[in-house]
XYZ file of C-alpha atoms in Angstrom:
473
model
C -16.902 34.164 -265.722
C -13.318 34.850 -263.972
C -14.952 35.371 -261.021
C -16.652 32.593 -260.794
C -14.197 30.640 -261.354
C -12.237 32.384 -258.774
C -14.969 31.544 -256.255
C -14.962 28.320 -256.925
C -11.016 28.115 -256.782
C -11.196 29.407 -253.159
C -12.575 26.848 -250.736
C -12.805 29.449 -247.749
C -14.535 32.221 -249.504
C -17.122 30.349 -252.084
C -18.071 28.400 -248.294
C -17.918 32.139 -246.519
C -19.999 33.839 -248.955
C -22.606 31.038 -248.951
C -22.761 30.265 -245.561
C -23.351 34.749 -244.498
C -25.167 34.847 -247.571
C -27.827 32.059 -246.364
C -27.886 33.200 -243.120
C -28.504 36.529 -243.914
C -30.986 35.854 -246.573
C -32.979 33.754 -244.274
C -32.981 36.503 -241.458
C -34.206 39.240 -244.032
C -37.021 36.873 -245.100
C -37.797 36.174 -242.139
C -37.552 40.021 -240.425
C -39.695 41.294 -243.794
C -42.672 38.967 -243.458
C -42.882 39.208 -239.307
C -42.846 43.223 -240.102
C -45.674 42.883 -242.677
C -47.703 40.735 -240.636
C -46.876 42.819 -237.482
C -48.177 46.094 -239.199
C -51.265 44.329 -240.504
C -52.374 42.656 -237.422
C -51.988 46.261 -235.489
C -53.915 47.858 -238.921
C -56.488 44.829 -238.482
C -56.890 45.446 -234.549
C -57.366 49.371 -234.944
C -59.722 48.758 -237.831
C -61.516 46.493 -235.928
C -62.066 48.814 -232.892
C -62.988 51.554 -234.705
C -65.798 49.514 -236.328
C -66.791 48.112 -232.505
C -66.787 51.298 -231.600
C -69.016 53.049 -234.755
C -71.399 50.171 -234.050
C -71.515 50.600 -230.211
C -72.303 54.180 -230.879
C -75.433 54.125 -233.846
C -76.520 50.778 -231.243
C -76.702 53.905 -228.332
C -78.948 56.263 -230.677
C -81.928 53.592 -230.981
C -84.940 54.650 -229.146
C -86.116 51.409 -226.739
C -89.178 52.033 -228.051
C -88.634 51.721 -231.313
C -86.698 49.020 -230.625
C -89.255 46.898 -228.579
C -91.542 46.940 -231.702
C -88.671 45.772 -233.346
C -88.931 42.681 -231.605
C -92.724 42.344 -232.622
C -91.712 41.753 -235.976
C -92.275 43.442 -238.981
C -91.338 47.094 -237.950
C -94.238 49.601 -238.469
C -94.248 52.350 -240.901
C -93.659 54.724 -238.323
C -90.513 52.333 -236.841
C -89.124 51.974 -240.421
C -88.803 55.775 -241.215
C -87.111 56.651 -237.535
C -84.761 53.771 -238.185
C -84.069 54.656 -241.817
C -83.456 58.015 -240.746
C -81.210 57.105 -237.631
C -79.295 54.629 -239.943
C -79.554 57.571 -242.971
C -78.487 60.661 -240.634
C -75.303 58.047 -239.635
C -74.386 57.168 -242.822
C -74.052 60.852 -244.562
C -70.980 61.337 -240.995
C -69.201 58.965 -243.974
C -67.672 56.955 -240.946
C -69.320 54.057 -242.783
C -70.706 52.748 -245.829
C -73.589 50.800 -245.239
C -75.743 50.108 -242.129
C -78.467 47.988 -241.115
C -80.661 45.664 -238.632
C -81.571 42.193 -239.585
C -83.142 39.378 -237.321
C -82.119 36.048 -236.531
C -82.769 34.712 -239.681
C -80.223 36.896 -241.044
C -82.877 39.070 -243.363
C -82.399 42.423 -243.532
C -85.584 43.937 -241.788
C -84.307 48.158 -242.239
C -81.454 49.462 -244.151
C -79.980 52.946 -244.876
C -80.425 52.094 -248.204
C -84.257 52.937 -249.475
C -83.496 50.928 -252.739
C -83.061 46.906 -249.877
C -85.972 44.773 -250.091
C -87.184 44.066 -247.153
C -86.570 40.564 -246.220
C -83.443 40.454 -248.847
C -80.397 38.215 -246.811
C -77.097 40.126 -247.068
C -74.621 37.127 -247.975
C -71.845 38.257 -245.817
C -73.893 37.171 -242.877
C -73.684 33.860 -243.856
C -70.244 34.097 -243.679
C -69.949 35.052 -240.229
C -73.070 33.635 -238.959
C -70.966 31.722 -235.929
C -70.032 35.197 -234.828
C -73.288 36.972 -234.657
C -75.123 34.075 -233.011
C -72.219 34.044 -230.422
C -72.904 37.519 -229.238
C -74.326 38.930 -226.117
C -76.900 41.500 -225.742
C -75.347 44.704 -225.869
C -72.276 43.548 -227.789
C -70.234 43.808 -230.953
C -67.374 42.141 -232.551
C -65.979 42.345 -236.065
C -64.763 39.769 -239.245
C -62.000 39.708 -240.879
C -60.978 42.080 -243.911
C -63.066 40.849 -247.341
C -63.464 42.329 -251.105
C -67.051 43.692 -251.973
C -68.417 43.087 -255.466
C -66.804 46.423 -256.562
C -63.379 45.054 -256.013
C -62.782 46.959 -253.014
C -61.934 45.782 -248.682
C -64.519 46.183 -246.089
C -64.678 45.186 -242.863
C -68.217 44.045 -240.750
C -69.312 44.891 -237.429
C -72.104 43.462 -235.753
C -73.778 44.449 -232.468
C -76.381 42.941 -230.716
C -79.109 45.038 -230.123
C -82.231 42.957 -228.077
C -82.328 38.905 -228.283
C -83.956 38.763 -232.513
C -82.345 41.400 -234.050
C -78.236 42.896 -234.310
C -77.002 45.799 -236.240
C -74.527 45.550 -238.794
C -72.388 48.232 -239.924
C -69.987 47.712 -243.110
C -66.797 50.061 -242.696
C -64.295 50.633 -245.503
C -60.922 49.255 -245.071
C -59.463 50.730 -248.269
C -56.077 50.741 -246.408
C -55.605 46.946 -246.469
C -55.257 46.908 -250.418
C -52.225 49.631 -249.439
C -51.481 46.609 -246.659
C -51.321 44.060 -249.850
C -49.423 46.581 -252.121
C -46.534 46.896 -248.622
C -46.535 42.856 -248.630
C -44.616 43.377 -252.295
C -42.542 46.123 -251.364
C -41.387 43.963 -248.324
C -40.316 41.202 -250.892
C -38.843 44.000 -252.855
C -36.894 44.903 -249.785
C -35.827 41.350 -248.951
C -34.497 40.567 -252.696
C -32.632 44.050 -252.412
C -31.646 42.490 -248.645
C -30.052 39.805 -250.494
C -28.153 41.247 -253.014
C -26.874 43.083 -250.835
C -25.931 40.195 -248.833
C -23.793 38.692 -251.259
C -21.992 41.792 -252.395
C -21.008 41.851 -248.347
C -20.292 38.584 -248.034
C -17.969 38.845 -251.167
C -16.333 41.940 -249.861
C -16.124 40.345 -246.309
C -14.860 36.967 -247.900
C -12.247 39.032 -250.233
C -10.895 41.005 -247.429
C -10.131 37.297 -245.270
C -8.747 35.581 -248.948
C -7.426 38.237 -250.192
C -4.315 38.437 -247.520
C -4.410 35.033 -247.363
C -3.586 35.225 -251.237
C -0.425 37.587 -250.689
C 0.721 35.216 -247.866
C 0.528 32.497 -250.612
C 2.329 34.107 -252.975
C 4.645 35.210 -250.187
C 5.444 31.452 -248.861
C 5.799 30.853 -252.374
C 8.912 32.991 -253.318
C 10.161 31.671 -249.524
C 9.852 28.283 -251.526
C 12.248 29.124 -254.421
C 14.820 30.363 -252.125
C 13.848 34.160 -252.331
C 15.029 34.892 -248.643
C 15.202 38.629 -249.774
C 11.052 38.567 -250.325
C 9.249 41.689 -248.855
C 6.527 40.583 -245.889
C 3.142 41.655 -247.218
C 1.564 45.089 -245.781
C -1.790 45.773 -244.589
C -2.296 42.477 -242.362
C -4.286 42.829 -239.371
C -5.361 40.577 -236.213
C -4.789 36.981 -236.566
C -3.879 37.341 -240.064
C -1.013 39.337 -239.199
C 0.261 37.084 -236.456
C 0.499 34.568 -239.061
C 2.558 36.813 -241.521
C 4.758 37.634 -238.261
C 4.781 33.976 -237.992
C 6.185 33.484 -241.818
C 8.300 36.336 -241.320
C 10.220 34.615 -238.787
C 10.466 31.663 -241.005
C 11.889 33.127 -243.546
C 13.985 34.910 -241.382
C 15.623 31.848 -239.526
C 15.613 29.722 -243.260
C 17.688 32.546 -244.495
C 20.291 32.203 -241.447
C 19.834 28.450 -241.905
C 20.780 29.022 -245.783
C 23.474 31.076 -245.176
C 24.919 28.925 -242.102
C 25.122 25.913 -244.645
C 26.758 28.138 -247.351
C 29.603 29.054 -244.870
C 29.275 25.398 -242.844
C 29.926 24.289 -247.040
C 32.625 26.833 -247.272
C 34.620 26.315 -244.614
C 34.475 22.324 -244.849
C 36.142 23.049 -248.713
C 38.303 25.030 -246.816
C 39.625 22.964 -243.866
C 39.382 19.767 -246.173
C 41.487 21.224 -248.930
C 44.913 22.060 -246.751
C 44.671 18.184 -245.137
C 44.426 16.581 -248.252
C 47.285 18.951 -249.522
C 49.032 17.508 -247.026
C 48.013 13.779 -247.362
C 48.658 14.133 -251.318
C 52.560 15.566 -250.262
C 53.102 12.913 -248.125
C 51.836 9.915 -250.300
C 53.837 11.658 -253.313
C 57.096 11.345 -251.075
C 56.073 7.724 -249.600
C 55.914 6.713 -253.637
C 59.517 8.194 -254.017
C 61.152 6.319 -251.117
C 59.294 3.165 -252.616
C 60.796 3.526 -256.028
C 63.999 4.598 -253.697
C 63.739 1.494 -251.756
C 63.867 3.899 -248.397
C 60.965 3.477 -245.713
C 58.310 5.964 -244.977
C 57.059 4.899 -241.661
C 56.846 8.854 -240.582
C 55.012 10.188 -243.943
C 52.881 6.728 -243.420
C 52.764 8.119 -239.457
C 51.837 11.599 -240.546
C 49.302 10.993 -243.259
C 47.273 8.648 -240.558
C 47.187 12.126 -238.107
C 45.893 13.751 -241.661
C 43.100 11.281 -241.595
C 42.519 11.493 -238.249
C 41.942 15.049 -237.866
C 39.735 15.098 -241.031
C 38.213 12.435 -238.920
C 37.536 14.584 -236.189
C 36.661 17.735 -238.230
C 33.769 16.286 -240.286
C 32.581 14.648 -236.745
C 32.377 18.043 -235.835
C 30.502 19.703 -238.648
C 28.009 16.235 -238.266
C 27.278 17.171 -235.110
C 26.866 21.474 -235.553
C 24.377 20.865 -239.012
C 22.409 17.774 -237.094
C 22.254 17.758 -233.567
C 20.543 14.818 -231.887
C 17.305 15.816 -230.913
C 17.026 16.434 -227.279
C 15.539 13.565 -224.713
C 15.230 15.883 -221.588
C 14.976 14.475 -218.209
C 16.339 14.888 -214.587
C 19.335 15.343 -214.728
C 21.729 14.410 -211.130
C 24.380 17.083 -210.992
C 25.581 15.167 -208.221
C 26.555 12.355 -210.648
C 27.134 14.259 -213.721
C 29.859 16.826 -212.178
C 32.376 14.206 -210.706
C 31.883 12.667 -214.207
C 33.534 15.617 -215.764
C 36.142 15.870 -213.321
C 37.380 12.601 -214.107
C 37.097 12.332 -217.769
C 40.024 15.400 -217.441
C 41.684 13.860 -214.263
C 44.884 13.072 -216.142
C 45.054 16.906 -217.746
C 43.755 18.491 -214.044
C 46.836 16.782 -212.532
C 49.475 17.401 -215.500
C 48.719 21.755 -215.167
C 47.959 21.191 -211.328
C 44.194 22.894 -212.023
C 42.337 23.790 -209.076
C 38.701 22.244 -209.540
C 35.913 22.978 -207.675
C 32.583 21.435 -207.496
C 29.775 23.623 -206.129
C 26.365 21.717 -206.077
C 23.364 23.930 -204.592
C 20.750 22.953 -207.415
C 20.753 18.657 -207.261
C 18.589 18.111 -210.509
C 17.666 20.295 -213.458
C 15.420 18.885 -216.724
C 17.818 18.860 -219.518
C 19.131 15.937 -221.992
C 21.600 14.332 -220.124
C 24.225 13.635 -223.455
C 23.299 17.112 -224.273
C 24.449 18.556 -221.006
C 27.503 16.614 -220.237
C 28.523 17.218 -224.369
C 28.399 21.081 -223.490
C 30.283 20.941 -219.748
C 33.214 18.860 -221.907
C 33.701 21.352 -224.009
C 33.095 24.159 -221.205
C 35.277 22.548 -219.097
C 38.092 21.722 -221.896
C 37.988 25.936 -223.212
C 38.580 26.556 -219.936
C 41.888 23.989 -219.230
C 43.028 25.419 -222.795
C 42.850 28.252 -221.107
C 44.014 28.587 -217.951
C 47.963 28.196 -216.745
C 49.507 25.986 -214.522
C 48.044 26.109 -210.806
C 44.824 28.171 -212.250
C 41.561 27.846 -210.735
C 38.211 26.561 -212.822
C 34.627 26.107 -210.908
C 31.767 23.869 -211.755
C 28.654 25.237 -210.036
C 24.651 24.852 -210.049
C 22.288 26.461 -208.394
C 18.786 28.048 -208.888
C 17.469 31.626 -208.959
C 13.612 32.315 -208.549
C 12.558 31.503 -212.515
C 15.729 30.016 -213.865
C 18.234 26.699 -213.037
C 21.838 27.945 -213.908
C 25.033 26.017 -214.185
C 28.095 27.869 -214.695
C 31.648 27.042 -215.845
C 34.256 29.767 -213.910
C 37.743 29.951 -214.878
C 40.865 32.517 -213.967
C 42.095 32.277 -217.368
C 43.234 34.463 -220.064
C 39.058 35.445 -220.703
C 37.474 36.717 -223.835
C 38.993 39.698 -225.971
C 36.721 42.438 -225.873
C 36.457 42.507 -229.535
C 35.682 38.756 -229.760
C 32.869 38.814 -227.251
C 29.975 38.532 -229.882
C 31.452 36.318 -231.639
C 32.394 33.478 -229.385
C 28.823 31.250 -230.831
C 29.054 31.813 -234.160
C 30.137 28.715 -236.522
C 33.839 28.683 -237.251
C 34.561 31.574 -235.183
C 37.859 30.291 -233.577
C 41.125 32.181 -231.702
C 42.870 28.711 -231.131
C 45.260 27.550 -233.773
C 43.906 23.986 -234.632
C 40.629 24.726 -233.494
C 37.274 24.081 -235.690
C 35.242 27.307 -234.508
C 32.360 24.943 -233.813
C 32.618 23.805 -230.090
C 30.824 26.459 -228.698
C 28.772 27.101 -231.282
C 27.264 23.008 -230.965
C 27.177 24.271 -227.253
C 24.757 27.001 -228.624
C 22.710 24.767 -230.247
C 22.536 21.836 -227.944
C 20.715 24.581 -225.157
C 18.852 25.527 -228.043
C 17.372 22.060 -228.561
C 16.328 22.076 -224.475
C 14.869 25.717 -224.580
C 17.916 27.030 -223.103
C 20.565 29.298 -223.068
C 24.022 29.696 -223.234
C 25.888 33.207 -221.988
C 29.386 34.002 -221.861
C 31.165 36.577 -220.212
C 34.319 38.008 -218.844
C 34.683 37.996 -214.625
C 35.506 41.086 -213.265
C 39.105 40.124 -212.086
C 40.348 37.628 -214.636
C 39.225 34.747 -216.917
C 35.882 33.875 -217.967
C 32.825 32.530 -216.653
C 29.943 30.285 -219.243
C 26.100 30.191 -218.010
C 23.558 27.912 -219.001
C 20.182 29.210 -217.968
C 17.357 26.951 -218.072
C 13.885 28.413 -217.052
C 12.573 26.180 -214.493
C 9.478 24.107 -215.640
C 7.251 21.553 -213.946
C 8.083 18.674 -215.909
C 8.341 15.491 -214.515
């Protein structure tokens, strides 16, 4: 009873197991009866030429003579004993078991049977009297398979021997009853055909449902938060490019989890020392008040306080839910000389060097995306170059990718930091967040591309965004 309720839990494998069951079922039926009726058609076409061919034969052994008299009539004495002993002499070769000549109205005129009346109609004549009148001098056919009054099959052939009288020769066809007795075994064989069916469409039903199972049971501990879960073995084919598929899942949930915990973490953490502050300050502006003193630079600092928390949850909005990108072409032409004067006033305070290098016009990106990641680019780089230091703003294309890079003679990247530099909160500067390159990081990530950094051989740093080039328009 488990089972079938288990069968009719699963959708796929109650419809899997029916549908390869029918089909299956139908196909056996179908192959078991065309076999039966192939073999007895081929038994039934033998039988029938050897019959055609026993009659053709005994018709060959008839005297004319004897044969003309035949057509007088009633055959003579001398007529009836050649013919008895023709048909007699025939009969003990056991080829057949009766023989004899009748007329055309079907009355048996000699027989190899002494104990026939003369004149006596065989009723199996009458049975196939379209048949014998249809025949030609000097031909035979034979009629179908039929049970004698002892319960056994013969078989009739008839030959035509002049234009008033045929031979008939009644051959055993004891095989057909072993023909009947194969028509059961081939329904034996099909019911066996489809239990067998079943039991393979279960097992081939079971082996589809049954990974399917331990991938539900899998995406189910993913559910409570088990990021730890062990990927099912023993997937194969398509089956296992879906586990691969829920692998990954899990995989990037579990650094999604775990970049919340720390994004939760550090916001506790970088909240806590301003409001330390702001709860100082407003403790000391309450102590002037009772004092009568003003507190216009506690008032001055606790409004930097809120500013920078300001700024800092800003920051953490924009890391944990990045706008969605809107890509499009993108004028580099328009958007470079944009950067370059949203930091004129800083450019011309350090005396930076900035140089615009335009080989690749347009690129398909999100344009708030792009200029939100050359901004910060380009403001890493003025934190970190010196006065009169050089920083580069190029694009250009290679043969698969569009790249745009941000070059600066800075102080660079510390060896030891260089995997570091995109992950959340990861920061050298002193009031710095840890998240501006890492929103970089995701921002590509959200246009399916990349960000790279890496030290220049000489000095400073150089940032890459490489796009693979697409034919979007």
């Amino acid at each position: 009873m488990s089972l079938i309720k288990n069968i009719r839990r699963s959708y796929y494998k109650s419809r899997i197991i029916f549908i390869f069951s029918l089909i299956t079922i139908i196909l056996v039926i179908i192959l078991s009866r065309i076999g039966y009726i192939f073999i007895k058609d081929l038994y039934l076409i033998q039988l029938q030429e050897q019959v055609n061919i026993v009659a053709q034969m005994i018709a060959k052994q008839v005297d004319p003579i004897h044969l003309d008299l035949l057509e007088l009539g009633t055959p003579t004495g001398t007529s009836e004993i050649y013919f008895q002993d023709l048909l007699k002499r025939n009969l003990d070769l056991k080829l057949h078991s009766e023989i004899f000549i009748f007329n055309n109205d079907l009355n048996v005129i000699v027989h190899s049977s002494r104990n026939f009346i003369y004149g006596e109609t065989e009723p199996g004549l009458l049975l196939n009297e379209k048949e014998i009148f249809d025949l030609k001098i000097s031909s035979g056919n034979a009629s179908l398979p039929f049970k004698g009054n002892d319960g056994n099959w013969y078989l009739w052939g008839f030959f035509k021997l002049n234009n008033n009288n045929w031979l008939a020769v009644r051959e055993s066809a004891a095989r057909f009853e072993t023909l009947e007795q194969l028509s059961t075994l081939f329904w034996f064989i099909g019911l066996a055909g489809v239990a067998i069916t079943i039991i393979a469409g279960f097992l081939m039903a079971n082996s589809i449902t049954k990974p399917l199972n331990k991938l539900v049971n899998y995406s189910a501990e993913i559910g409570k938060g088990n990021f730890m879960a062990e990927i099912p073995e023993g997937m194969h084919g398509e089956i296992k490019l879906l586990s691969d598929a829920m692998n990954k899942m899990k995989n990037d949930l579990g650094e999604n989890q775990k970049e919340r915990e720390n994004l939760l973490a550090q916001i506790a953490h970088e909240i806590r020392n301003p409001l330390g502050g702001i709860e100082l300050l407003t403790n000391l502006v309450k102590e002037n008040q009772a004092k009568g003193e003003k507190s216009d630079e506690y008032l001055d600092n606790i409004l930097k306080e809120v500013q920078g928390l300001k700024m800092l949850i800003t920051s953490y909005l924009n890391y944990s839910r990045p706008v969605p990108s809107s890509p499009g072409w993108v004028d580099t032409e328009k958007l470079f000389p944009e950067i370059e004067s949203i930091f004129k006033k800083e450019i011309k305070r350090k005396n930076i060097l900035l140089n615009i290098d335009i080989k690749q016009k347009s690129i398909w990106f999100d344009s708030a995306h792009l200029k939100n990641i050359l901004i910060n680019l380009v403001a890493n780089s003025l934190d970190s170059v010196s006065e009169n230091g050089n920083i580069s703003l190029a694009s250009e294309k290679n043969y698969r990718h569009w790249l745009i890079s941000v070059k600066d003679n800075g102080a660079g990247i510390k060896q030891e930091d260089i995997n570091k530099i995109f992950d959340p909160f990861f920061t050298t500067k002193k009031n710095g967040t840890g998240l501006g390159l890492a929103i970089c990081k995701k921002l590509c990530k959200e246009n399916n591309a990349d960000l790279l950094g890496l030290n220049n051989p000489d000095k400073g740093s150089t940032f890459i965004i490489k796009k693979e080039i697409t034919n979007e328009v």
